[in-house]
Coordinates of N, CA, C and O in Angstrom, one line a residue:
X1 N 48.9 -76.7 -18.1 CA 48.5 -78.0 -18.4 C 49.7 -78.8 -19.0 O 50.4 -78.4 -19.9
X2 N 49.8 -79.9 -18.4 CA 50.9 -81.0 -19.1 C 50.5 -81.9 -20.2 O 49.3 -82.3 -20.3
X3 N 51.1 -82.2 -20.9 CA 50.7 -82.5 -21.9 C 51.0 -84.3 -22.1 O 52.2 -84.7 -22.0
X4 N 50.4 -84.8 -22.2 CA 50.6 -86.8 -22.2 C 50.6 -87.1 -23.9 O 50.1 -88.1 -24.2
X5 N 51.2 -86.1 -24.8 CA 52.0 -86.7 -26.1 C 53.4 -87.2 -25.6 O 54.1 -86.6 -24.7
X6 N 54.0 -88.6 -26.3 CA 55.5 -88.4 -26.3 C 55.8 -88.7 -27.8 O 54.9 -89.1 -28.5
X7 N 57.1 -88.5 -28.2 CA 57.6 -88.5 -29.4 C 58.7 -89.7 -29.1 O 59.0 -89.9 -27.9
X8 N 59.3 -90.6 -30.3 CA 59.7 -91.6 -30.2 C 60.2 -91.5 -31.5 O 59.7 -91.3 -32.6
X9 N 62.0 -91.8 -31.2 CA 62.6 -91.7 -32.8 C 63.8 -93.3 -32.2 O 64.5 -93.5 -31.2
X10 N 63.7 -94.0 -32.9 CA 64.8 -94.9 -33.2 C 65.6 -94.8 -34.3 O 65.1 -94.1 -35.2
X11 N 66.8 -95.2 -34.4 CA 67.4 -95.4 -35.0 C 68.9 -96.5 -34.8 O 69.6 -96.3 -33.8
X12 N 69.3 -97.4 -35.5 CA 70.3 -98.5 -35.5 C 71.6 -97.7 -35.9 O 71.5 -96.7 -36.6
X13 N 72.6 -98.0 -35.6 CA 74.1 -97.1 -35.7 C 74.8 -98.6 -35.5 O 74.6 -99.5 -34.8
X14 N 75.7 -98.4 -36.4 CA 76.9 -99.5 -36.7 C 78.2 -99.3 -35.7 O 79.4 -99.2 -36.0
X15 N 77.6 -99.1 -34.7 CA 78.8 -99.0 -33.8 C 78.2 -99.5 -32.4 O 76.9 -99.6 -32.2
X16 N 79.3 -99.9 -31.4 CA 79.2 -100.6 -30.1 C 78.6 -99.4 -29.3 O 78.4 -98.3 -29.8
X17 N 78.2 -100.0 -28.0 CA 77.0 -98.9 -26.9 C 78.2 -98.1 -26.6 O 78.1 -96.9 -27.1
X18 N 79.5 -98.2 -25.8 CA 80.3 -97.8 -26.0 C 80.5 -96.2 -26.9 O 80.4 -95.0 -26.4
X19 N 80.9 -96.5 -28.1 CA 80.9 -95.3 -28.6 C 80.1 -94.6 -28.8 O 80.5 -93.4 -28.9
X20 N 78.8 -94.9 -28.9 CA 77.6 -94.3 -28.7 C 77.5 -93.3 -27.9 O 77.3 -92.1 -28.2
X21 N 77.6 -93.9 -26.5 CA 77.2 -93.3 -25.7 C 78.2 -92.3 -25.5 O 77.8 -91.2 -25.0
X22 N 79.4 -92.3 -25.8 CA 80.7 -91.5 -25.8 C 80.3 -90.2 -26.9 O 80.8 -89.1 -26.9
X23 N 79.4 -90.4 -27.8 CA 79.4 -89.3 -28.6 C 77.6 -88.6 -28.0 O 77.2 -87.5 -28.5
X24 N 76.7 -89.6 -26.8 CA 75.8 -88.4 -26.8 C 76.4 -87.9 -25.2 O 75.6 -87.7 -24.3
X25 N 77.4 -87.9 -25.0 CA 77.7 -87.2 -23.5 C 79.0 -86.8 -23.6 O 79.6 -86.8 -22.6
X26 N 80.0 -86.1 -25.0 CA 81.3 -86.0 -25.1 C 80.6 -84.2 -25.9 O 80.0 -84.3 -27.0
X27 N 80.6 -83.1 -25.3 CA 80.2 -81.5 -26.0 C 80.7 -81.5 -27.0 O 79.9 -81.1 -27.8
X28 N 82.4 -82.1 -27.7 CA 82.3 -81.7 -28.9 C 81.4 -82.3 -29.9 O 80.5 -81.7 -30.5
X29 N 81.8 -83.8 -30.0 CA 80.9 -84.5 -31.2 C 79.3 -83.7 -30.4 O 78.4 -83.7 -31.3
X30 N 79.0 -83.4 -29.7 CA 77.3 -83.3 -29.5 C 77.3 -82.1 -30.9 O 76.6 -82.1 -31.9
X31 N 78.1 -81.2 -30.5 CA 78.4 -80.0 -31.4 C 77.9 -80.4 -33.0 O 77.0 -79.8 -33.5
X32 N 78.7 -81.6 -33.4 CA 78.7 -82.3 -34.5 C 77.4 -82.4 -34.9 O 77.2 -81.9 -36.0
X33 N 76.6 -82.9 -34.3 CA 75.3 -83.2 -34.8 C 73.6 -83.0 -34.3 O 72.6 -83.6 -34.6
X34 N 74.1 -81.9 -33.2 CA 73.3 -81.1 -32.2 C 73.0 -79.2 -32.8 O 73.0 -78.2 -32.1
X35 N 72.9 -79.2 -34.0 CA 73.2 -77.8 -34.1 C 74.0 -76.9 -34.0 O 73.7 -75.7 -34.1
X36 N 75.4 -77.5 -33.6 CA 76.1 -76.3 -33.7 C 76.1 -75.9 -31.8 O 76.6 -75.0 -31.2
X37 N 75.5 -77.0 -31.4 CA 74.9 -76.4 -29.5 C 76.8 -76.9 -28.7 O 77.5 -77.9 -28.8
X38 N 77.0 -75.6 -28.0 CA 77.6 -75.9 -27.0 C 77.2 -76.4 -26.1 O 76.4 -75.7 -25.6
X39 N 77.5 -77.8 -25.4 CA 77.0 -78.2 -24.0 C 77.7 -78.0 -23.0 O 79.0 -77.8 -23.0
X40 N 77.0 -78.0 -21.8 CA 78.1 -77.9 -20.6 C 76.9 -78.9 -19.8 O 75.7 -79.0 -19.9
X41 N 78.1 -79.6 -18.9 CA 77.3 -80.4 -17.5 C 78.6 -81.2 -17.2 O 79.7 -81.3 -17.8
X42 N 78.1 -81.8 -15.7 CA 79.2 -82.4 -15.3 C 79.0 -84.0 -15.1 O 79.5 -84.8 -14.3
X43 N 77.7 -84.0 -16.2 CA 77.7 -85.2 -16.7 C 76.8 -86.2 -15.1 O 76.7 -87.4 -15.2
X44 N 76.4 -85.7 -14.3 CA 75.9 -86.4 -13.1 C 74.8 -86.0 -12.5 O 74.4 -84.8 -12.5
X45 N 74.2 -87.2 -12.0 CA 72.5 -87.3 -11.8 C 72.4 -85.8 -10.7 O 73.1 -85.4 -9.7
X46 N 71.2 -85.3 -11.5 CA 71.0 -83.6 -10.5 C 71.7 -82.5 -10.5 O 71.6 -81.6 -9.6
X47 N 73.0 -82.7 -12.2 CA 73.6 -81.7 -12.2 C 72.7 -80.9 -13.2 O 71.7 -81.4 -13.7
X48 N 73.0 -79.6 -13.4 CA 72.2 -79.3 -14.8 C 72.9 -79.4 -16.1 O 74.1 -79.8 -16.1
X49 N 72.3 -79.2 -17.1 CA 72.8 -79.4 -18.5 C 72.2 -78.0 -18.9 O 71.1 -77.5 -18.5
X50 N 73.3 -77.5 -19.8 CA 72.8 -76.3 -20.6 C 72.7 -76.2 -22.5 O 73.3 -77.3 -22.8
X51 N 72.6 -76.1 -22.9 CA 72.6 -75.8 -24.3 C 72.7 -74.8 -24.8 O 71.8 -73.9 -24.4
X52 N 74.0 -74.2 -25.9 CA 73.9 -73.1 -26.3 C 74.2 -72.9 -27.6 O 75.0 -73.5 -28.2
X53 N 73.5 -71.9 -27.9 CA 74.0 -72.0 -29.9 C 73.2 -70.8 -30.3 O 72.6 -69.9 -29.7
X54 N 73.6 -71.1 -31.3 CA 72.5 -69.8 -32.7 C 71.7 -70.6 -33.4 O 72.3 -71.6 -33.7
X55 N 70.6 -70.5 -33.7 CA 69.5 -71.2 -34.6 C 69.3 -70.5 -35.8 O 70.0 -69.6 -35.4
X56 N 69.0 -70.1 -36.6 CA 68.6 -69.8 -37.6 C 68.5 -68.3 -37.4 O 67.4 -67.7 -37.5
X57 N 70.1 -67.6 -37.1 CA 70.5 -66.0 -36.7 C 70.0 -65.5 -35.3 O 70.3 -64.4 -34.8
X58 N 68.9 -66.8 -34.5 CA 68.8 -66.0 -33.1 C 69.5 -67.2 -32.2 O 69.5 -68.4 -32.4
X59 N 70.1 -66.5 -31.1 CA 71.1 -66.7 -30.2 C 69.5 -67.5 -29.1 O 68.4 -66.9 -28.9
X60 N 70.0 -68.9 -28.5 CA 69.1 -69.2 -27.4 C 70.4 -70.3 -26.6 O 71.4 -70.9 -26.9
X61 N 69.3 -69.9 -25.3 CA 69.8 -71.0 -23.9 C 69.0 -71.7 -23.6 O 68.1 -71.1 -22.9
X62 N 68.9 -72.9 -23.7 CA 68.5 -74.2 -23.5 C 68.8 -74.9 -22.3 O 70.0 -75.2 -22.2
X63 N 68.1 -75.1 -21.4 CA 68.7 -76.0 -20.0 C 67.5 -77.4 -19.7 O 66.5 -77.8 -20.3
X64 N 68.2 -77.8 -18.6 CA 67.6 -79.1 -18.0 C 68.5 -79.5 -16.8 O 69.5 -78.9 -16.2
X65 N 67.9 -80.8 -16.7 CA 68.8 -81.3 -15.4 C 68.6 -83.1 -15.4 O 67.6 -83.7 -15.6
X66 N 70.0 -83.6 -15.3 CA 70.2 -84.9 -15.5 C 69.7 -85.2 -14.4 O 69.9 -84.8 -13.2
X67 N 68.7 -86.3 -14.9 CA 67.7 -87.8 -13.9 C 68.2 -88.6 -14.0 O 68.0 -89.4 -13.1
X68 N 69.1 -89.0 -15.2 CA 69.3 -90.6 -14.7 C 71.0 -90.2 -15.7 O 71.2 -89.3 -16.5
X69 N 71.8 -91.3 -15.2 CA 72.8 -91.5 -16.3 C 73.9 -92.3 -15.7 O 74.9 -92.0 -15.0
X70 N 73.1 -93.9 -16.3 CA 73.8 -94.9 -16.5 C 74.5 -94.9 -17.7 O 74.1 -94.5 -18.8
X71 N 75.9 -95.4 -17.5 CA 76.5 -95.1 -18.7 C 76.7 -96.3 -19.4 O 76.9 -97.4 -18.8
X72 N 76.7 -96.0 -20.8 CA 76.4 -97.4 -22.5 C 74.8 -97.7 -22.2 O 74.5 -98.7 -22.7
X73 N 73.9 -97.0 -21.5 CA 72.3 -97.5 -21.5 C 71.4 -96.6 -21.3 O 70.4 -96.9 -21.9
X74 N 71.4 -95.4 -20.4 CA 70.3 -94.7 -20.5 C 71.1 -93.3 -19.8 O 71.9 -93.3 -18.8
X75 N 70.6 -92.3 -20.7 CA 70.8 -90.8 -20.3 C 69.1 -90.2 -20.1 O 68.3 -90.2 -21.0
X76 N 68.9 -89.8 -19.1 CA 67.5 -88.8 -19.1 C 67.8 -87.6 -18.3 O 68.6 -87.4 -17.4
X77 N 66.9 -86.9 -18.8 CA 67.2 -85.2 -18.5 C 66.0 -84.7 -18.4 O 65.0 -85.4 -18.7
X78 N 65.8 -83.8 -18.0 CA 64.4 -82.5 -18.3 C 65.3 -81.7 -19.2 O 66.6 -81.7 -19.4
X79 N 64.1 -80.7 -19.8 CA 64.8 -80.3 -21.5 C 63.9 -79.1 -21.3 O 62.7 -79.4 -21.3
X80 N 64.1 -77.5 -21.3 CA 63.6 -76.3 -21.7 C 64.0 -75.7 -22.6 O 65.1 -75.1 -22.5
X81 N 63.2 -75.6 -23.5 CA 64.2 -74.6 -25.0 C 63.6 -73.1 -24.8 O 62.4 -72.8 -24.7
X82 N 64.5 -72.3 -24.8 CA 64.4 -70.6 -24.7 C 63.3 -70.2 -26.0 O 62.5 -69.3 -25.9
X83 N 63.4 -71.1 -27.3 CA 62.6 -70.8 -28.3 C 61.6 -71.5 -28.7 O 60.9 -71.6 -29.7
X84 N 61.5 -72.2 -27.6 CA 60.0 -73.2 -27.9 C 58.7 -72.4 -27.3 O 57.7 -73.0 -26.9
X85 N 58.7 -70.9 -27.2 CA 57.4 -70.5 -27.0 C 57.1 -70.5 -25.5 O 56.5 -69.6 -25.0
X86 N 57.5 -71.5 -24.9 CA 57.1 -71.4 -23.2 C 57.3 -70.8 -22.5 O 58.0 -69.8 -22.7
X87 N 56.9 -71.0 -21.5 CA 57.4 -69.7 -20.3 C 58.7 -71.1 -19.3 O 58.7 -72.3 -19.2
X88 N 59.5 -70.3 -18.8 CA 60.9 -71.3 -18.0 C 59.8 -71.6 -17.0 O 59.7 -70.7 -16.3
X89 N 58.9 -72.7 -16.7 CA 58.3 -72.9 -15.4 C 58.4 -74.8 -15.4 O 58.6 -75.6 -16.4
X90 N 58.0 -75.2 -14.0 CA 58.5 -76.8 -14.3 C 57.0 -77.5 -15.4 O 56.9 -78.2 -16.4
X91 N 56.3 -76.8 -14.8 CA 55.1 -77.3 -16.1 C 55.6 -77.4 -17.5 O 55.0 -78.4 -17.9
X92 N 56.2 -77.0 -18.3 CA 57.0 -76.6 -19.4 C 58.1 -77.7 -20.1 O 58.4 -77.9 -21.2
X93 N 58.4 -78.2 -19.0 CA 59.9 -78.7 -19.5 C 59.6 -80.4 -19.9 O 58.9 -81.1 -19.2
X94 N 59.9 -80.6 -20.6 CA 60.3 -82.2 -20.7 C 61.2 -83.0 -20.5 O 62.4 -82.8 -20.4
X95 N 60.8 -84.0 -20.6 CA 62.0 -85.0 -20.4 C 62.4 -85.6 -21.3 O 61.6 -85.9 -22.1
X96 N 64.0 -86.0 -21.6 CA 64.4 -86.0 -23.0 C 65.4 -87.9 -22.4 O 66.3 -88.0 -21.5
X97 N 65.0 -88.6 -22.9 CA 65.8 -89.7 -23.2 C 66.5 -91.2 -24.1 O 66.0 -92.1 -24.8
X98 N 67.4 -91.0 -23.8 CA 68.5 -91.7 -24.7 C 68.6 -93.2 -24.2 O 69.0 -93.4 -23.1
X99 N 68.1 -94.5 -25.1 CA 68.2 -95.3 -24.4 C 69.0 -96.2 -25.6 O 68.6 -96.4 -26.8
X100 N 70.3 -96.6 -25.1 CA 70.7 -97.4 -25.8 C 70.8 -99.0 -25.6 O 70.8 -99.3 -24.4
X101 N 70.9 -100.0 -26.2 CA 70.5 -101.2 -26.5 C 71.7 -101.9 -27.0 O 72.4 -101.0 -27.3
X102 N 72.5 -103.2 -27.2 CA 73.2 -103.5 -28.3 C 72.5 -104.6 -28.6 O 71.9 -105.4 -27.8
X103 N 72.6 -104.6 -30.1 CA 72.5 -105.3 -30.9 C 73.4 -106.2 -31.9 O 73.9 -106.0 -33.0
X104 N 73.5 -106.9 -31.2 CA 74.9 -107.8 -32.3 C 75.7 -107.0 -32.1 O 76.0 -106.6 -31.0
X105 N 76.3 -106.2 -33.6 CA 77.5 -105.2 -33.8 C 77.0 -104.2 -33.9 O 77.8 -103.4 -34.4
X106 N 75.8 -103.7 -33.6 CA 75.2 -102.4 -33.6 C 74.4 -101.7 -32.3 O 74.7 -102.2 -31.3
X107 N 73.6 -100.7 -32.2 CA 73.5 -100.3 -31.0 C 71.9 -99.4 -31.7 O 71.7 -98.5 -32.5
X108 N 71.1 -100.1 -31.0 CA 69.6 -99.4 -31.0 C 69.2 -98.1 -30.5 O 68.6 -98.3 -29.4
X109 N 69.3 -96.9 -30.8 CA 69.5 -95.6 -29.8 C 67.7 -95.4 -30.1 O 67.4 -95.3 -31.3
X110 N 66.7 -95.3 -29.0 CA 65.5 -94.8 -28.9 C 65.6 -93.5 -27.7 O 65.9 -93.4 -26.5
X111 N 65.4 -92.7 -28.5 CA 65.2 -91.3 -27.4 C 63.7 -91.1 -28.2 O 63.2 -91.2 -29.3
X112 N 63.1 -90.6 -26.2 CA 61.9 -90.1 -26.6 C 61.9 -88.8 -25.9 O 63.0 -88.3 -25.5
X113 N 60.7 -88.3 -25.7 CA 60.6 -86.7 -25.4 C 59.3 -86.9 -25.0 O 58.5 -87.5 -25.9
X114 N 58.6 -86.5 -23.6 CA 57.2 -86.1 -23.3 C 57.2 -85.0 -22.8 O 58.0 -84.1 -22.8
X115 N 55.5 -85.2 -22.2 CA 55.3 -83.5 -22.1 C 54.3 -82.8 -23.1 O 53.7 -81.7 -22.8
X116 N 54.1 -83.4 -24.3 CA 53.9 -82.8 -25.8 C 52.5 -82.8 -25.5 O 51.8 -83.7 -25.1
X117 N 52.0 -81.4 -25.8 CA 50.4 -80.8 -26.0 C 49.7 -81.2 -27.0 O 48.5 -81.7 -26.9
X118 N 50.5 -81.2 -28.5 CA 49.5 -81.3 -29.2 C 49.8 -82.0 -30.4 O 50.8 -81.6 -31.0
X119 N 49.1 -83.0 -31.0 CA 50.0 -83.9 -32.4 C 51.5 -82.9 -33.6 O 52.6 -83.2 -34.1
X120 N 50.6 -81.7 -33.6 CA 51.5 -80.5 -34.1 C 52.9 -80.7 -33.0 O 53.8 -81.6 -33.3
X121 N 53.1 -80.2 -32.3 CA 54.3 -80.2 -31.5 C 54.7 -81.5 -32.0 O 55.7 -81.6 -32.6
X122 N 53.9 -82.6 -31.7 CA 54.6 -84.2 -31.5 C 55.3 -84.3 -32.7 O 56.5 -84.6 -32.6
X123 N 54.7 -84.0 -33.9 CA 55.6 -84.5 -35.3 C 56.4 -83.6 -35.5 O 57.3 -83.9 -36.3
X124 N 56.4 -82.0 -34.9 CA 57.7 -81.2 -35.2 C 58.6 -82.0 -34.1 O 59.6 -82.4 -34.8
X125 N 58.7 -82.4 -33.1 CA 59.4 -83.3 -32.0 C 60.2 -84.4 -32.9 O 61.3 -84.2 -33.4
X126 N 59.6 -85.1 -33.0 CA 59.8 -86.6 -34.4 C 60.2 -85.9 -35.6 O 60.4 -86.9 -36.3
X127 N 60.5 -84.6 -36.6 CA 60.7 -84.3 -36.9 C 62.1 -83.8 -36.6 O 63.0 -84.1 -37.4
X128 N 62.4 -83.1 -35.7 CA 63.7 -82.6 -35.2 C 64.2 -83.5 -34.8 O 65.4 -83.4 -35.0
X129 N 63.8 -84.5 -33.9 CA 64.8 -85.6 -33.6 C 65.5 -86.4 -34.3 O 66.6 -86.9 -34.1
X130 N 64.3 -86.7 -35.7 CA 65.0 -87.9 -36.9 C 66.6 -87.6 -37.3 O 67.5 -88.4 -37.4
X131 N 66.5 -86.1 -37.6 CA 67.3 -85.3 -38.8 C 68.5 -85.4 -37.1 O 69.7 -85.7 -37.2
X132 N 68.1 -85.3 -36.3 CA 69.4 -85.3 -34.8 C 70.1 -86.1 -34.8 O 71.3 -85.9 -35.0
X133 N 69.2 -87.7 -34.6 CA 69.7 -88.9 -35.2 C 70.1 -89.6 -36.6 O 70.6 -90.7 -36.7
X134 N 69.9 -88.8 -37.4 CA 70.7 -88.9 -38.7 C 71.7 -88.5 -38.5 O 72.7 -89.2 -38.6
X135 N 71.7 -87.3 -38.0 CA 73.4 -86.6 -38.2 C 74.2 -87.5 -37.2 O 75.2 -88.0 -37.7
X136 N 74.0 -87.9 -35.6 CA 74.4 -88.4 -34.9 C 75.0 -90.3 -35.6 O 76.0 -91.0 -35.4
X137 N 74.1 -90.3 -36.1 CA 74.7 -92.0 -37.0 C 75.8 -91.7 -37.9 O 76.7 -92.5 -38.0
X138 N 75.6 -90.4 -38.7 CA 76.5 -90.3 -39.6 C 77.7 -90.1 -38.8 O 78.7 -90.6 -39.3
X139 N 77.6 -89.4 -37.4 CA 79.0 -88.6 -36.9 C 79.5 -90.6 -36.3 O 80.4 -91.4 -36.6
X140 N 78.9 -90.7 -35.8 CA 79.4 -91.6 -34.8 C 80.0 -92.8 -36.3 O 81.0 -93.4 -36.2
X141 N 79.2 -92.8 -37.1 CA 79.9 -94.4 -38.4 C 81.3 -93.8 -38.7 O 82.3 -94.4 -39.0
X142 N 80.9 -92.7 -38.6 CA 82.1 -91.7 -39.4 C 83.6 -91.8 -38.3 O 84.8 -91.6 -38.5
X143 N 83.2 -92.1 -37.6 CA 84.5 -91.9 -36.8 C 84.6 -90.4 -36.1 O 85.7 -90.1 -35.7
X144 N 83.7 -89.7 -36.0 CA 83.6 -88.4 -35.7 C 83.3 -87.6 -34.3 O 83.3 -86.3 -34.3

């Protein structure tokens, strides 16, 4: 069964769409404020994306596959996490997107995530995204 929760995190960043978007499609800075995740892709609609890291002493692989990727405005992907409990099947996966905006001198980043079963999942979702987008504002104000 699929699930018709989505999770929805905003956040404002003092920087142009531009660098923004340079820090959610550049592996190292992702590094910076992605957990520690190695990415790999070749950055283009129908390639895949991988994620790789250690979480909290266990080793997981994370994948998906780029849907859309206009660049300074919208990145979308499908998203399977190795430790989110699921089984790898397409019922499982979600879709993960980055929509950026500018605002004056700033840049509106709304990524949401559907797919989500159950209000539980939804606020751990909104939960892990906020603390994403924190670090990601900090990296990118920071010059990082």
């Amino acid at each position: 069964m699929t699930g018709t929760l989505i999770a929805r995190v905003r956040t404002l960043i003092n920087a142009n769409v531009s660098e923004v978007w340079k820090a959610i499609t550049t592996p190292d800075t992702i590094r910076k404020y992605l957990l520690g995740a190695n990415v790999t892709s070749t950055w283009k609609e129908g390639a895949p994306i991988v994620y790789k890291g250690e979480y909290n002493g266990k080793s997981y692989e994370d994948k998906g596959t780029i849907l859309e990727f206009s660049p300074n405005h919208r990145l979308r992907s499908t998203y399977w996490s190795s430790m989110g409990g699921k089984e790898d099947l397409p019922e499982n996966y979600n879709t993960v997107t980055y929509l950026l905006e500018e605002k004056g001198n700033t840049t509106e980043l709304t990524l949401t995530q559907d797919n989500i079963t159950s209000d539980k999942e939804r606020e751990n979702m909104i939960s892990n995204w906020t603390s994403v987008l924190a670090k990601l504002k900090e990296v990118v104000e920071s010059g990082g």
